[in-house]
Short mmCIF file of C-alpha atoms in Angstrom, two decimals:
data_model
loop_
_atom_site.label_atom_id
_atom_site.label_comp_id
_atom_site.label_asym_id
_atom_site.label_seq_id
_atom_site.Cartn_x
_atom_site.Cartn_y
_atom_site.Cartn_z
CA MET E 1 32.22 13.55 3.55
CA VAL E 2 35.48 15.18 2.40
CA ASP E 3 36.40 15.94 5.99
CA VAL E 4 35.94 12.28 6.96
CA ALA E 5 38.12 11.08 4.09
CA ASP E 6 40.82 13.61 4.97
CA LYS E 7 40.82 12.52 8.61
CA LEU E 8 41.03 8.88 7.59
CA ALA E 9 43.96 9.50 5.23
CA TYR E 10 45.79 11.63 7.81
CA PHE E 11 45.30 8.99 10.53
CA GLN E 12 46.66 6.25 8.24
CA ALA E 13 49.69 8.40 7.39
CA ILE E 14 50.47 9.12 11.05
CA THR E 15 49.88 5.60 12.48
CA GLY E 16 51.06 3.54 9.54
CA ILE E 17 47.96 1.33 9.69
CA GLU E 18 46.97 0.32 6.18
CA ASP E 19 43.68 -1.39 7.06
CA HIS E 20 41.01 1.09 5.95
CA ASP E 21 38.22 -0.59 7.96
CA LEU E 22 40.36 -0.75 11.09
CA CYS E 23 41.23 2.96 10.90
CA THR E 24 37.54 3.75 10.39
CA GLU E 25 36.64 1.75 13.50
CA ILE E 26 39.29 3.53 15.60
CA LEU E 27 38.13 6.97 14.48
CA GLN E 28 34.49 6.03 15.04
CA ALA E 29 35.39 4.84 18.54
CA HIS E 30 36.77 8.33 19.24
CA GLY E 31 33.87 10.19 17.68
CA TRP E 32 36.04 11.11 14.66
CA ASP E 33 38.23 13.20 16.99
CA LEU E 34 41.53 12.91 15.07
CA GLU E 35 43.75 14.31 17.81
CA LEU E 36 42.24 12.03 20.48
CA ALA E 37 42.50 8.94 18.26
CA ILE E 38 46.18 9.58 17.45
CA SER E 39 46.96 10.36 21.09
CA SER E 40 45.32 7.13 22.25
CA PHE E 41 47.12 5.10 19.60
CA THR E 42 50.54 6.51 20.36
CA ALA E 43 49.97 6.18 24.11
CA GLY E 44 49.29 2.48 23.60
CA ASN E 45 52.57 2.12 21.67
CA THR E 46 54.88 3.87 24.18
CA THR E 47 55.17 0.71 26.29
CA SER E 48 58.47 -1.09 26.48
CA ASN E 49 59.32 -3.35 23.57
CA SER E 50 60.47 -6.00 26.02
CA THR E 51 57.01 -6.39 27.50
CA SER E 52 54.56 -5.79 24.64
CA THR E 53 54.23 -6.24 20.91
CA VAL E 54 51.60 -4.58 18.73
CA ILE E 55 51.21 -6.16 15.29
CA SER E 56 49.92 -4.14 12.35
CA ALA E 57 47.05 -5.54 10.32
CA PRO E 58 46.66 -7.32 8.10
CA GLU E 59 49.54 -9.60 9.02
CA THR E 60 51.24 -11.41 6.16
CA SER E 61 52.09 -15.08 6.27
CA SER E 62 55.82 -14.30 6.46
CA THR E 63 55.31 -11.93 9.36
CA ALA E 64 53.22 -14.53 11.14
CA ALA E 65 56.00 -17.05 10.66
CA GLU E 66 58.60 -14.62 12.00
CA THR E 67 56.44 -13.93 15.03
CA SER E 68 56.01 -17.64 15.64
CA ASN E 69 59.77 -18.21 15.33
CA SER E 70 60.62 -15.35 17.65
CA ALA E 71 58.13 -16.73 20.16
CA SER E 72 59.70 -20.19 19.97
CA ARG E 73 63.09 -18.59 20.74
CA GLY E 74 61.74 -17.48 24.11
CA SER E 75 60.23 -14.02 23.60
CA THR E 76 57.25 -13.23 25.83
CA VAL E 77 54.22 -11.77 24.08
CA VAL E 78 51.85 -9.90 26.36
CA ALA E 79 48.81 -7.94 25.17
CA ALA E 80 49.39 -4.80 27.20
CA SER E 81 51.43 -3.07 29.82
CA PRO E 82 49.98 -1.53 32.99
CA GLN E 83 49.69 1.77 31.11
CA GLY E 84 46.65 0.55 29.15
CA LEU E 85 45.01 -2.29 27.30
CA ALA E 86 46.40 -3.16 23.88
CA TRP E 87 43.25 -4.31 22.09
CA LYS E 88 43.08 -6.64 19.13
CA LEU E 89 40.14 -7.35 16.90
CA VAL E 90 40.19 -11.07 16.17
CA THR E 91 38.11 -12.42 13.30
CA LEU E 92 36.67 -15.77 14.30
CA PRO E 93 36.82 -18.79 11.99
CA ILE E 94 33.57 -19.26 10.13
CA SER E 95 33.46 -22.84 11.45
CA VAL E 96 33.53 -21.61 15.03
CA ILE E 97 30.78 -19.10 14.28
CA SER E 98 28.57 -21.61 12.49
CA GLY E 99 29.01 -24.05 15.37
CA GLY E 100 27.58 -21.63 17.91
CA LEU E 101 24.57 -19.43 18.33
CA GLY E 102 25.67 -17.00 15.64
CA LEU E 103 28.01 -14.07 15.89
CA ILE E 104 27.16 -11.41 18.44
CA SER E 105 26.70 -8.18 16.59
CA GLY E 106 26.76 -4.79 18.21
CA ALA E 107 26.80 -6.27 21.71
CA VAL E 108 29.16 -3.70 23.15
CA GLY E 109 30.32 -0.35 21.86
CA PHE E 110 33.77 0.56 20.66
CA GLY E 111 34.22 3.27 23.29
CA LEU E 112 36.97 1.55 25.28
CA TRP E 113 39.02 0.71 22.22
CA ALA E 114 40.89 4.02 22.55
CA ALA E 115 42.96 2.59 25.40
CA GLY E 116 45.67 1.28 23.09
CA GLY E 117 46.52 0.08 19.59
CA ILE E 118 43.93 -1.96 17.74
CA LEU E 119 44.74 -4.96 15.61
CA SER E 120 42.35 -6.67 13.21
CA TYR E 121 43.48 -9.70 11.30
CA SER E 122 41.66 -12.31 9.28
CA MET E 123 41.66 -16.05 9.97
CA GLY E 124 42.17 -16.78 6.29
CA MET E 125 45.93 -17.03 6.95
CA ILE E 126 45.34 -20.22 8.93
CA GLY E 127 42.96 -21.79 6.43
CA LEU E 128 39.76 -20.58 8.07
CA GLY E 129 38.37 -18.14 5.53
CA SER E 130 34.83 -17.86 4.30
CA GLY E 131 33.19 -21.21 3.82
CA GLY E 132 35.62 -22.93 6.16
CA ARG E 133 38.49 -23.18 3.60
CA GLN E 134 40.66 -21.11 1.27
CA ALA E 135 41.29 -21.75 -2.40
CA GLY E 136 43.62 -24.69 -2.69
CA ASP E 137 43.23 -25.58 1.00
CA GLY E 138 41.68 -28.87 2.00
CA SER E 139 40.77 -27.89 5.55
CA THR E 140 37.23 -28.76 6.57
CA GLY E 141 34.77 -26.94 8.80
CA LEU E 142 34.99 -27.14 12.56
CA VAL E 143 32.77 -29.25 14.77
CA ASN E 144 29.04 -28.59 15.05
CA VAL E 145 27.48 -27.22 18.18
CA SER E 146 26.95 -30.57 19.89
CA ALA E 147 30.54 -31.64 19.20
CA ALA E 148 31.87 -28.30 20.48
CA ALA E 149 29.81 -28.72 23.62
CA ARG E 150 31.13 -32.26 24.07
CA GLU E 151 34.69 -30.99 23.78
CA ALA E 152 33.99 -28.35 26.44
CA VAL E 153 32.34 -30.91 28.75
CA ASP E 154 35.30 -33.28 28.29
CA PHE E 155 37.73 -30.49 29.18
CA VAL E 156 35.76 -29.51 32.30
CA SER E 157 35.45 -33.11 33.51
CA GLY E 158 39.15 -33.77 32.84
CA PHE E 159 40.18 -30.58 34.66
CA GLN E 160 38.03 -31.48 37.66
CA ARG E 161 39.38 -35.03 37.78
CA GLU E 162 42.92 -33.71 37.72
CA TYR E 163 42.64 -30.75 40.10
CA GLY E 164 39.42 -31.28 42.06
CA SER E 165 35.74 -30.80 41.32
CA SER E 166 35.50 -27.55 43.29
CA ALA E 167 38.92 -26.14 42.34
CA GLY E 168 39.61 -23.47 39.77
CA PRO E 169 37.25 -21.29 37.78
CA HIS E 170 33.79 -22.60 36.93
CA PHE E 171 34.41 -23.33 33.26
CA VAL E 172 31.17 -23.55 31.25
CA GLY E 173 30.52 -26.84 29.51
CA GLU E 174 29.60 -25.38 26.13
CA GLY E 175 31.19 -24.26 22.89
CA PHE E 176 33.11 -21.01 22.55
CA MET E 177 30.33 -19.12 20.76
CA ASP E 178 27.78 -20.24 23.35
CA ALA E 179 30.12 -19.08 26.12
CA LEU E 180 30.57 -15.76 24.29
CA GLN E 181 26.82 -15.43 24.07
CA ARG E 182 26.52 -16.20 27.78
CA SER E 183 29.06 -13.47 28.63
CA ARG E 184 27.19 -11.03 26.41
CA SER E 185 23.89 -11.81 28.12
CA ALA E 186 25.49 -11.45 31.56
CA PHE E 187 27.38 -8.27 30.57
CA LYS E 188 30.65 -9.84 31.59
CA LEU E 189 33.99 -10.42 29.88
CA LEU E 190 34.97 -13.91 28.74
CA PHE E 191 38.00 -15.47 30.45
CA VAL E 192 39.63 -17.93 28.06
CA TYR E 193 42.07 -20.63 29.12
CA LEU E 194 43.76 -22.79 26.47
CA HIS E 195 44.98 -25.99 28.07
CA SER E 196 48.14 -27.65 26.76
CA PRO E 197 48.35 -30.99 28.61
CA ASP E 198 51.84 -31.73 27.28
CA HIS E 199 53.46 -28.46 28.40
CA PRO E 200 55.66 -28.87 31.51
CA ASP E 201 54.36 -25.64 33.08
CA THR E 202 50.69 -26.63 32.79
CA PRO E 203 50.30 -28.70 36.01
CA SER E 204 51.94 -26.10 38.27
CA PHE E 205 50.04 -23.24 36.62
CA CYS E 206 46.72 -25.01 37.08
CA GLU E 207 47.45 -25.97 40.69
CA ARG E 208 49.07 -22.72 41.86
CA THR E 209 47.37 -20.08 39.74
CA LEU E 210 44.05 -21.25 38.30
CA CYS E 211 43.11 -23.20 41.41
CA SER E 212 44.04 -20.32 43.71
CA GLU E 213 41.01 -19.72 45.89
CA VAL E 214 41.26 -15.92 45.59
CA LEU E 215 41.82 -15.91 41.82
CA SER E 216 39.14 -18.48 41.02
CA ALA E 217 36.62 -16.60 43.19
CA PHE E 218 37.47 -13.33 41.36
CA VAL E 219 37.11 -15.00 37.94
CA ASN E 220 33.81 -16.66 38.89
CA GLU E 221 32.40 -13.37 40.13
CA ASN E 222 33.53 -11.10 37.30
CA PHE E 223 33.90 -13.31 34.22
CA VAL E 224 32.36 -16.13 32.30
CA ALA E 225 35.12 -18.74 32.10
CA TRP E 226 35.67 -20.97 29.08
CA GLY E 227 38.45 -23.51 28.67
CA GLY E 228 39.54 -25.53 25.70
CA ASN E 229 42.06 -28.31 25.22
CA ILE E 230 44.33 -27.54 22.28
CA ARG E 231 44.19 -31.25 21.42
CA GLY E 232 40.54 -30.71 20.64
CA SER E 233 39.33 -29.22 17.39
CA GLU E 234 37.80 -26.02 18.79
CA GLY E 235 40.60 -25.49 21.30
CA PHE E 236 43.18 -25.85 18.52
CA LYS E 237 41.35 -23.43 16.22
CA MET E 238 40.99 -20.85 19.02
CA SER E 239 44.73 -21.12 19.83
CA ASN E 240 45.47 -20.27 16.21
CA SER E 241 42.92 -17.44 16.21
CA LEU E 242 44.40 -15.92 19.36
CA LYS E 243 48.00 -16.51 18.12
CA ALA E 244 48.95 -18.43 21.25
CA SER E 245 52.77 -18.73 21.11
CA ARG E 246 53.48 -19.86 24.68
CA PHE E 247 51.64 -21.92 27.24
CA PRO E 248 49.97 -21.74 29.69
CA PHE E 249 47.79 -19.28 27.76
CA CYS E 250 44.98 -17.11 29.16
CA ALA E 251 43.05 -14.33 27.48
CA VAL E 252 40.20 -11.94 28.16
CA VAL E 253 37.88 -11.27 25.24
CA MET E 254 34.58 -9.59 24.59
CA PRO E 255 32.16 -9.73 21.66
CA ALA E 256 32.61 -7.16 18.90
CA ALA E 257 31.01 -6.49 15.55
CA ASN E 258 31.54 -7.92 12.06
CA GLN E 259 32.25 -11.52 13.11
CA ARG E 260 35.07 -10.61 15.45
CA ILE E 261 35.93 -10.60 19.11
CA ALA E 262 37.92 -7.97 20.99
CA LEU E 263 41.07 -9.43 22.58
CA LEU E 264 41.47 -7.22 25.65
CA GLN E 265 44.32 -9.07 27.36
CA GLN E 266 46.41 -12.17 26.86
CA VAL E 267 48.80 -13.74 29.33
CA GLU E 268 51.31 -16.28 28.06
CA GLY E 269 53.66 -18.41 30.10
CA PRO E 270 53.76 -19.16 33.82
CA THR E 271 52.13 -16.45 35.91
CA SER E 272 51.66 -16.22 39.65
CA PRO E 273 48.16 -15.90 41.06
CA GLU E 274 49.01 -12.42 42.33
CA GLU E 275 50.17 -11.24 38.93
CA MET E 276 47.14 -12.82 37.21
CA LEU E 277 44.77 -11.24 39.74
CA MET E 278 46.37 -7.81 39.24
CA ILE E 279 46.08 -8.10 35.45
CA LEU E 280 42.44 -9.20 35.59
CA GLN E 281 41.58 -6.46 38.07
CA ARG E 282 43.08 -3.87 35.71
CA VAL E 283 41.13 -5.31 32.78
CA ILE E 284 37.91 -5.13 34.77
CA GLU E 285 38.61 -1.54 35.82
CA GLU E 286 39.39 -0.35 32.31
CA SER E 287 36.54 -2.22 30.65
CA ALA E 288 33.94 -1.28 33.28
CA PRO E 289 32.70 1.81 31.37
CA VAL E 290 31.97 -0.28 28.27
CA LEU E 291 30.16 -2.99 30.24
CA VAL E 292 28.16 -0.45 32.20
CA ALA E 293 27.28 1.38 28.99
CA ALA E 294 26.30 -1.90 27.34
CA ARG E 295 24.14 -2.85 30.32
CA LEU E 296 22.47 0.56 30.32
CA ASP E 297 22.00 0.38 26.56
CA ALA E 298 20.46 -3.09 26.83
CA GLU E 299 18.20 -1.93 29.64
CA GLU E 300 17.17 1.06 27.55
CA ARG E 301 16.46 -1.25 24.62
CA ARG E 302 14.41 -3.51 26.89
CA ILE E 303 12.48 -0.54 28.22
CA ASN E 304 11.94 0.80 24.71
CA MET E 305 10.90 -2.64 23.50
CA ARG E 306 8.52 -3.06 26.41
CA LEU E 307 7.18 0.44 25.74
CA ARG E 308 6.74 -0.41 22.06
CA GLU E 309 5.04 -3.66 22.99
CA GLU E 310 2.73 -1.80 25.37
CA GLN E 311 2.04 0.80 22.70
CA ASP E 312 1.48 -1.91 20.11
CA SER E 313 -0.77 -3.76 22.53
CA ALA E 314 -2.73 -0.58 23.26
CA TYR E 315 -2.93 0.17 19.54
CA ARG E 316 -4.10 -3.37 18.79
CA ALA E 317 -6.66 -3.15 21.61
CA ALA E 318 -7.91 0.21 20.31
CA LEU E 319 -7.94 -1.13 16.75
CA GLU E 320 -9.83 -4.24 17.85
CA ALA E 321 -12.28 -2.05 19.80
CA ASP E 322 -12.78 0.16 16.73
CA GLN E 323 -13.21 -2.90 14.56
CA ALA E 324 -15.67 -4.37 17.06
CA ARG E 325 -17.64 -1.12 17.13
CA GLU E 326 -17.57 -0.94 13.34
CA GLN E 327 -18.66 -4.57 13.15
CA GLN E 328 -21.45 -3.90 15.65
CA ARG E 329 -22.51 -0.83 13.67
CA ARG E 330 -22.56 -2.84 10.45
CA GLU E 331 -24.52 -5.62 12.12
CA GLU E 332 -27.02 -3.11 13.52
CA GLN E 333 -27.39 -1.51 10.10
CA GLU E 334 -27.80 -4.92 8.51
CA HIS E 335 -30.35 -5.86 11.19
CA LEU E 336 -32.30 -2.66 10.62
CA ALA E 337 -32.09 -3.20 6.88
CA ARG E 338 -33.37 -6.77 7.31
CA GLU E 339 -36.19 -5.56 9.58
CA ALA E 340 -37.14 -2.85 7.08
CA ALA E 341 -37.01 -5.38 4.27
CA GLU E 342 -39.13 -7.79 6.34
CA VAL E 343 -41.70 -5.07 7.10
CA GLU E 344 -41.80 -4.09 3.43
CA ARG E 345 -42.16 -7.73 2.44
CA LYS E 346 -44.99 -8.26 4.90
CA LEU E 347 -46.74 -5.09 3.72
CA LYS E 348 -46.35 -6.24 0.16
CA GLU E 349 -47.67 -9.68 1.03
CA GLU E 350 -50.60 -8.13 2.88
CA GLU E 351 -51.35 -5.91 -0.10
CA GLU E 352 -51.10 -8.87 -2.42
CA ALA E 353 -53.28 -10.92 -0.07
CA LYS E 354 -55.88 -8.16 0.05
CA GLU E 355 -55.81 -7.84 -3.70
CA ARG E 356 -56.02 -11.60 -4.05
CA ALA E 357 -58.87 -11.78 -1.54
CA ALA E 358 -60.69 -9.00 -3.33
CA ARG E 359 -60.22 -10.75 -6.65
CA GLU E 360 -61.35 -14.01 -5.13
CA ALA E 361 -64.37 -12.33 -3.54
CA VAL E 362 -65.27 -10.77 -6.85
CA GLU E 363 -64.71 -14.04 -8.63
CA LYS E 364 -66.68 -15.89 -5.96
CA GLU E 365 -69.53 -13.45 -6.16
CA ALA E 366 -69.47 -13.66 -9.91
CA ALA E 367 -69.48 -17.44 -9.68
CA ARG E 368 -72.40 -17.37 -7.25
CA THR E 369 -74.27 -14.97 -9.49
CA ARG E 370 -73.66 -17.24 -12.47
CA LYS E 371 -74.70 -20.22 -10.38
CA ARG E 372 -77.91 -18.52 -9.26
CA GLU E 373 -78.68 -17.59 -12.81
CA GLU E 374 -77.99 -21.12 -13.98
CA LYS E 375 -80.12 -22.55 -11.17
CA ALA E 376 -82.96 -20.17 -11.99
CA LEU E 377 -82.78 -21.11 -15.65
CA SER E 378 -82.78 -24.80 -14.79
CA LEU E 379 -86.03 -24.39 -12.81
CA GLY E 380 -87.91 -22.99 -15.75
CA ALA E 381 -91.11 -20.94 -15.42
CA GLU E 382 -93.21 -21.26 -12.27
CA PRO E 383 -96.33 -23.37 -13.08
CA GLN E 384 -99.88 -22.21 -12.45
CA LYS E 385 -101.98 -23.71 -9.65
CA GLY E 386 -103.48 -27.06 -10.39
CA PRO E 387 -103.85 -30.62 -9.14
CA ASP E 388 -100.41 -31.54 -10.44
CA VAL E 389 -98.71 -28.57 -8.80
CA THR E 390 -97.12 -28.62 -5.33
CA GLN E 391 -97.00 -25.43 -3.19
CA VAL E 392 -93.68 -25.20 -1.27
CA LEU E 393 -92.83 -22.69 1.49
CA ILE E 394 -89.14 -22.22 2.40
CA ARG E 395 -88.21 -20.61 5.73
CA PHE E 396 -84.64 -19.24 6.10
CA PRO E 397 -82.63 -18.85 9.37
CA THR E 398 -83.03 -15.07 9.08
CA GLY E 399 -86.81 -15.46 9.31
CA GLU E 400 -87.26 -14.66 5.63
CA ARG E 401 -89.79 -16.77 3.73
CA LYS E 402 -89.90 -17.71 0.09
CA GLU E 403 -92.73 -19.57 -1.65
CA ARG E 404 -92.94 -21.20 -5.08
CA ARG E 405 -94.97 -23.72 -7.02
CA PHE E 406 -93.41 -26.85 -8.53
CA GLN E 407 -94.71 -29.74 -10.60
CA PHE E 408 -95.24 -32.66 -8.21
CA THR E 409 -92.94 -34.64 -10.50
CA ALA E 410 -90.05 -32.21 -9.74
CA SER E 411 -87.20 -33.69 -7.69
CA ILE E 412 -85.93 -32.70 -4.25
CA GLN E 413 -82.87 -31.41 -6.14
CA SER E 414 -85.14 -28.76 -7.69
CA LEU E 415 -85.90 -27.42 -4.20
CA TYR E 416 -82.17 -26.99 -3.51
CA ASP E 417 -81.71 -25.32 -6.89
CA TYR E 418 -84.51 -22.93 -6.00
CA VAL E 419 -82.86 -22.03 -2.65
CA ASP E 420 -79.49 -21.52 -4.39
CA SER E 421 -81.03 -19.13 -6.90
CA LEU E 422 -82.50 -16.84 -4.25
CA ASP E 423 -79.31 -15.29 -2.89
CA CYS E 424 -80.66 -15.56 0.65
CA LEU E 425 -77.77 -17.61 2.07
CA GLU E 426 -74.03 -16.94 2.31
CA SER E 427 -73.29 -20.57 2.90
CA GLU E 428 -73.87 -23.36 0.45
CA ASN E 429 -73.69 -26.02 3.13
CA TYR E 430 -77.27 -26.47 4.32
CA THR E 431 -80.08 -29.04 4.50
CA LEU E 432 -83.84 -28.79 3.96
CA VAL E 433 -85.89 -30.33 6.77
CA SER E 434 -89.56 -30.56 7.79
CA ASN E 435 -90.67 -30.34 11.41
CA PHE E 436 -93.90 -32.31 11.73
CA PRO E 437 -92.88 -34.99 11.40
CA ARG E 438 -89.13 -34.14 11.26
CA VAL E 439 -87.72 -35.35 8.02
CA VAL E 440 -84.28 -34.48 6.66
CA TYR E 441 -84.16 -34.23 2.92
CA GLY E 442 -80.47 -34.84 2.38
CA SER E 443 -78.50 -35.69 -0.71
CA GLU E 444 -79.68 -39.31 -0.61
CA LYS E 445 -83.26 -38.05 -1.38
CA PHE E 446 -82.26 -35.71 -4.21
CA PRO E 447 -83.64 -38.08 -6.93
CA LEU E 448 -87.08 -38.42 -5.28
CA SER E 449 -90.00 -36.46 -6.70
CA LEU E 450 -91.98 -34.17 -4.47
CA LYS E 451 -94.92 -36.60 -4.55
CA GLU E 452 -92.70 -39.55 -3.72
CA ALA E 453 -91.16 -37.62 -0.84
CA GLY E 454 -94.62 -36.90 0.61
CA LEU E 455 -94.48 -33.17 -0.05
CA HIS E 456 -97.48 -32.97 -2.44
CA PRO E 457 -99.74 -31.04 -2.61
CA GLN E 458 -98.01 -28.55 -0.26
CA ALA E 459 -95.05 -28.52 2.08
CA SER E 460 -93.28 -26.23 4.55
CA LEU E 461 -89.50 -26.69 4.81
CA PHE E 462 -86.79 -25.08 6.90
CA VAL E 463 -83.24 -24.25 5.81
CA GLU E 464 -80.92 -25.74 8.41
CA LEU E 465 -77.28 -24.68 8.18
CA ASN E 466 -74.81 -27.48 8.65
#
């Protein structure tokens, strides 16, 4: 950690850059190789003062005013000389960011930023700090996404009406942040054109340079093109962000981190199509390693993400299979437990039924025994033979015979009581009948006496089971 702090302090002392974060970014871009970072920075500052200007960050309001005044006196500000790109880190207004898809973070690495000096300056100096305004400033936020898109569509339609529908670069009809997102997704740089309709050089620049068939074809193939009218809200804010001091104004930018864009190249003032094509070709050549690395990095991320998704899918499938097996195992165990419980219940019920049946049989037998005893007691003692005594023979279905004497005044009911007291029948549902002639002595004849029923002095009856 001490080594990093020493390198940072030494780099600030050598380069004169006071921005701690900016110095950290430069050193990180060079892998904390102090000698390489200083060499790259000084190489980017050896260009002629007449063709390039590198501004230290952060820029004060007085310095910004001096730069603006010097530009109005006719000085040409170009982002780089043919020796290398002079990069700038431009912090976007919060209103521009909130009007788009959100700032692109970590889209491309900082590897190419060693080509020249790096400048990072905040938009707070033009009233576009956090929250869309500074303390004491009454500026309001920029347009929302639909308004920014309408501005872009209006610019494209106006440009095509003026110079032809098929002429010039294919400017996208969307806000700056959406265009930046499009360039990020396509792994291309963003070509920015700020249109000043009142500038005398604008018509000739658009006709000769932008509408050049060779240049427009090169831009369409290698860039995402975005144009903004400085009369519009977003176009005006972007001209301030990019410090446009002369028109026509073109720039090449790419997304960076921490709510900023990397200004790779800016071209101010009239420029021939040949010069513009040469500048753009050089930008493409020098930025190719970063774009290729970003594309490879994105592809690697996609592959890793797809691999993770496949692994997650396989894990979820395995987990679901395990859960299904566990659920099936639990269900089988529950089923077996239910079957065992059902078998135990049935066995218990059978045992209870057997016990109940045994108790009932015992109770029934006891009841029959009591009934036989009661019937026998109700008959009284068997009378001796005599003229008032009837001899009755009872034949059972088993062939067994029973004979007894009764008083002729005894009722038919007494015969049934006698049969019940003998314990010769399992069933209590029977009828006494005589064969010759056949007479059924049913319940309706129970009150009749033996004499009245025609059974005196003797009778032979059969037990007929119902």
